[in-house]
Amino acid sequence: MQKVLNFSSKEKKQIIEVLKKFEEKKVNSQFEEKRVKIDDSTVTLYSSGKLMIQGKDCNKIAEELIRIIKVKSKTIVGIDETGRGELTGPFVITAVLGENKKLLELRDSKKTKNIKEKSKIASENSKCHIIFSLNSEYIDELREKGETMNSIEIKAINSITKFFDEIKETSEVLIDGSKLNGVKKGNFLVKGDDLEPVIGAASVISKRFRENSKDKKTRKSWKTKSVS
């Protein structure tokens, strides 16, 4: 059995201090920062902040580590997209409303194995998720009308935040990536899908939805317009 958690840079420093109290083991690669034995399990901390716990008591150890380092519980709206620059298939923008502590297993979908399993974790442990999916032919139609991939994403994000405002959901909105001018509400976080678990959940759900899409058509506008 194994359990994977992901921690921020600040939390990783706390984890290192906690792991110093246990029997140290030899690291197996340049990406491993620390490896220890806790009871019958092996705990490995990677430079990225990923923590892998392998052993029959992995869930118990994970809960204890989260308790010890006092991960602050907060509910967040995390937003991420996938398929922006792809030649084929849909452009998917997903928002997840969830508690960070319940989604610590999730991170950037590009670095995640077993998307099906992780998507299930994201769905089961979030309060709400909203998906905007635009198929390739519709993307071409919109781009012919003058829309860009940025303007499409901006409109989707504004619709998402408007919905949450209307239901009086006051949680902070965090959006993966660099700032997009025109977004009315929310803070942008570069590499947010790797730093904030709720954005990671949105990334995973987006990728899973795109993978399941039957739309495999080529975006014809890619040949005539710049990808933006």
XYZ file of C-alpha atoms in Angstrom, residues 2-228:
227
model
C 1.119 3.553 -0.588
C -0.052 7.101 0.025
C 1.185 10.216 -1.761
C 0.918 13.749 -0.365
C 2.151 17.038 -1.822
C 3.432 19.934 0.254
C 4.387 23.571 -0.338
C 7.985 24.772 0.132
C 7.143 26.054 3.613
C 5.435 22.803 4.604
C 8.324 20.782 3.164
C 10.747 22.443 5.587
C 8.503 21.379 8.461
C 8.297 17.832 7.111
C 12.100 17.618 6.937
C 12.369 18.565 10.610
C 9.783 15.942 11.562
C 11.493 13.203 9.517
C 14.825 13.873 11.239
C 13.374 12.146 14.308
C 13.118 8.775 12.539
C 15.555 6.122 11.328
C 17.256 7.438 8.204
C 17.619 5.327 5.062
C 19.758 5.837 1.967
C 18.126 7.875 -0.811
C 17.884 6.137 -4.180
C 17.985 9.058 -6.626
C 18.969 12.715 -7.033
C 15.298 13.674 -6.779
C 14.913 12.198 -3.299
C 15.661 14.653 -0.507
C 15.086 12.392 2.472
C 14.090 8.793 3.140
C 13.240 7.370 6.566
C 11.586 4.384 8.189
C 8.500 4.978 10.342
C 7.205 1.816 12.000
C 6.835 -0.684 9.129
C 6.642 1.953 6.385
C 9.188 3.770 4.224
C 8.664 7.508 3.839
C 10.364 9.329 0.965
C 10.408 13.104 0.513
C 11.197 14.437 -2.965
C 12.672 17.842 -3.818
C 9.351 18.800 -5.458
C 7.519 18.502 -2.123
C 6.002 15.128 -2.972
C 5.920 12.722 -0.016
C 5.472 9.008 -0.665
C 4.559 6.675 2.187
C 4.872 2.952 1.427
C 3.601 0.357 3.878
C 0.492 -1.130 5.413
C 0.093 1.770 7.865
C 0.561 4.507 5.217
C -2.815 6.159 5.828
C -2.236 6.382 9.572
C 1.225 7.885 9.089
C -0.103 10.406 6.552
C -2.776 11.596 8.982
C -0.220 11.919 11.768
C 2.238 13.918 9.635
C -0.524 16.306 8.535
C -1.486 16.747 12.202
C 2.100 17.324 13.354
C 2.967 20.023 10.815
C -0.449 21.635 11.326
C -1.459 22.049 7.700
C -3.870 24.970 7.767
C -7.298 23.957 6.525
C -8.826 26.343 3.990
C -11.539 26.069 1.368
C -10.514 27.378 -2.042
C -11.853 27.671 -5.568
C -9.043 26.363 -7.766
C -9.136 26.851 -11.546
C -6.986 25.223 -14.223
C -7.168 24.309 -17.903
C -5.846 21.704 -20.292
C -5.672 21.466 -24.056
C -4.927 25.134 -24.734
C -2.073 24.551 -27.165
C -3.049 21.126 -28.485
C -3.619 20.569 -32.203
C -6.613 18.305 -31.619
C -9.502 17.844 -29.212
C -11.249 20.066 -26.680
C -10.063 22.980 -24.574
C -11.140 22.220 -20.995
C -11.345 24.730 -18.132
C -12.229 23.354 -14.690
C -12.998 24.927 -11.322
C -12.954 22.940 -8.084
C -14.320 24.101 -4.746
C -12.621 22.099 -2.054
C -10.629 21.932 1.151
C -6.870 21.815 0.642
C -6.259 19.234 3.415
C -8.577 16.736 1.727
C -6.825 17.096 -1.632
C -3.152 16.843 -0.648
C -2.718 13.792 -2.880
C -3.246 15.882 -5.997
C -0.912 17.999 -8.107
C -0.179 19.041 -11.704
C -1.799 16.409 -13.959
C 1.307 16.411 -16.193
C 3.247 14.952 -13.258
C 0.484 12.591 -12.143
C 0.235 8.905 -12.875
C -3.085 7.066 -12.869
C -5.252 10.057 -13.756
C -8.410 7.938 -13.464
C -7.735 7.145 -9.794
C -6.652 10.698 -8.949
C -9.691 12.161 -10.703
C -11.891 9.971 -8.522
C -10.117 11.285 -5.412
C -10.652 14.859 -6.627
C -14.362 14.276 -7.275
C -15.011 12.470 -4.000
C -13.193 15.035 -1.859
C -14.377 18.296 -3.422
C -17.609 20.161 -2.750
C -18.198 21.166 -6.348
C -16.538 21.135 -9.732
C -17.501 23.063 -12.856
C -16.233 22.110 -16.309
C -16.215 24.216 -19.462
C -15.308 22.077 -22.477
C -15.092 23.537 -25.992
C -14.729 21.037 -28.824
C -12.242 21.606 -31.638
C -14.813 22.682 -34.246
C -16.384 25.203 -31.863
C -12.937 26.593 -31.017
C -12.427 27.173 -34.763
C -15.811 28.920 -34.996
C -15.031 31.224 -32.081
C -11.574 32.066 -33.388
C -13.066 32.966 -36.770
C -15.312 35.412 -34.899
C -12.269 37.037 -33.319
C -11.980 35.189 -30.009
C -8.591 34.012 -28.775
C -7.790 31.149 -26.417
C -7.087 33.779 -23.761
C -10.419 35.547 -24.255
C -12.262 32.217 -24.129
C -10.566 31.315 -20.849
C -11.202 34.785 -19.402
C -14.941 34.541 -20.161
C -15.093 31.050 -18.640
C -13.322 32.171 -15.447
C -15.589 35.214 -15.122
C -18.657 32.990 -15.523
C -17.338 30.632 -12.842
C -16.637 33.393 -10.319
C -19.998 35.026 -11.067
C -21.730 31.745 -10.215
C -19.912 31.485 -6.887
C -20.694 35.132 -6.100
C -24.374 34.529 -6.774
C -24.519 31.599 -4.361
C -22.571 33.698 -1.814
C -19.494 31.456 -1.801
C -16.734 33.656 -0.362
C -13.720 31.331 -0.666
C -10.533 32.642 -2.237
C -10.207 32.012 -5.986
C -6.789 30.800 -7.191
C -6.060 30.396 -10.902
C -3.137 28.483 -12.382
C -0.762 30.428 -14.618
C 0.234 33.982 -15.428
C -2.179 36.889 -15.118
C -4.878 37.271 -17.765
C -6.085 40.835 -18.159
C -9.857 40.886 -18.070
C -10.353 38.368 -15.282
C -12.562 40.160 -12.769
C -11.851 38.099 -9.658
C -9.152 35.723 -8.471
C -5.414 35.542 -7.875
C -3.065 33.950 -10.392
C -0.420 31.504 -9.246
C 2.345 30.410 -11.625
C 2.735 26.617 -11.366
C -0.280 26.729 -9.074
C -1.286 23.197 -10.043
C 1.954 22.028 -8.428
C 1.721 24.292 -5.379
C -1.959 24.352 -4.386
C -3.809 21.013 -4.013
C -7.204 22.423 -5.025
C -5.756 23.748 -8.303
C -4.093 20.345 -8.684
C -7.541 18.765 -8.356
C -8.850 21.033 -11.134
C -5.867 20.062 -13.291
C -6.520 16.352 -12.787
C -10.265 16.615 -13.497
C -9.566 18.677 -16.632
C -7.118 16.114 -17.975
C -9.412 13.179 -17.204
C -12.346 14.911 -18.924
C -10.222 15.692 -21.984
C -8.877 12.125 -22.144
C -12.448 10.768 -22.120
C -13.639 13.139 -24.838
C -14.629 11.578 -28.155
C -13.517 14.762 -29.908
C -10.228 13.937 -31.622
C -10.616 16.339 -34.538
C -7.905 18.740 -35.661
C -8.374 22.427 -34.920
C -8.229 23.923 -38.412
C -7.671 27.461 -37.115
C -4.267 26.364 -35.801
C -3.009 26.581 -39.410
C -4.208 30.134 -39.979
C -4.023 31.846 -36.589
C -1.468 32.051 -33.803
C -2.195 29.996 -30.709
C -3.152 32.529 -28.017
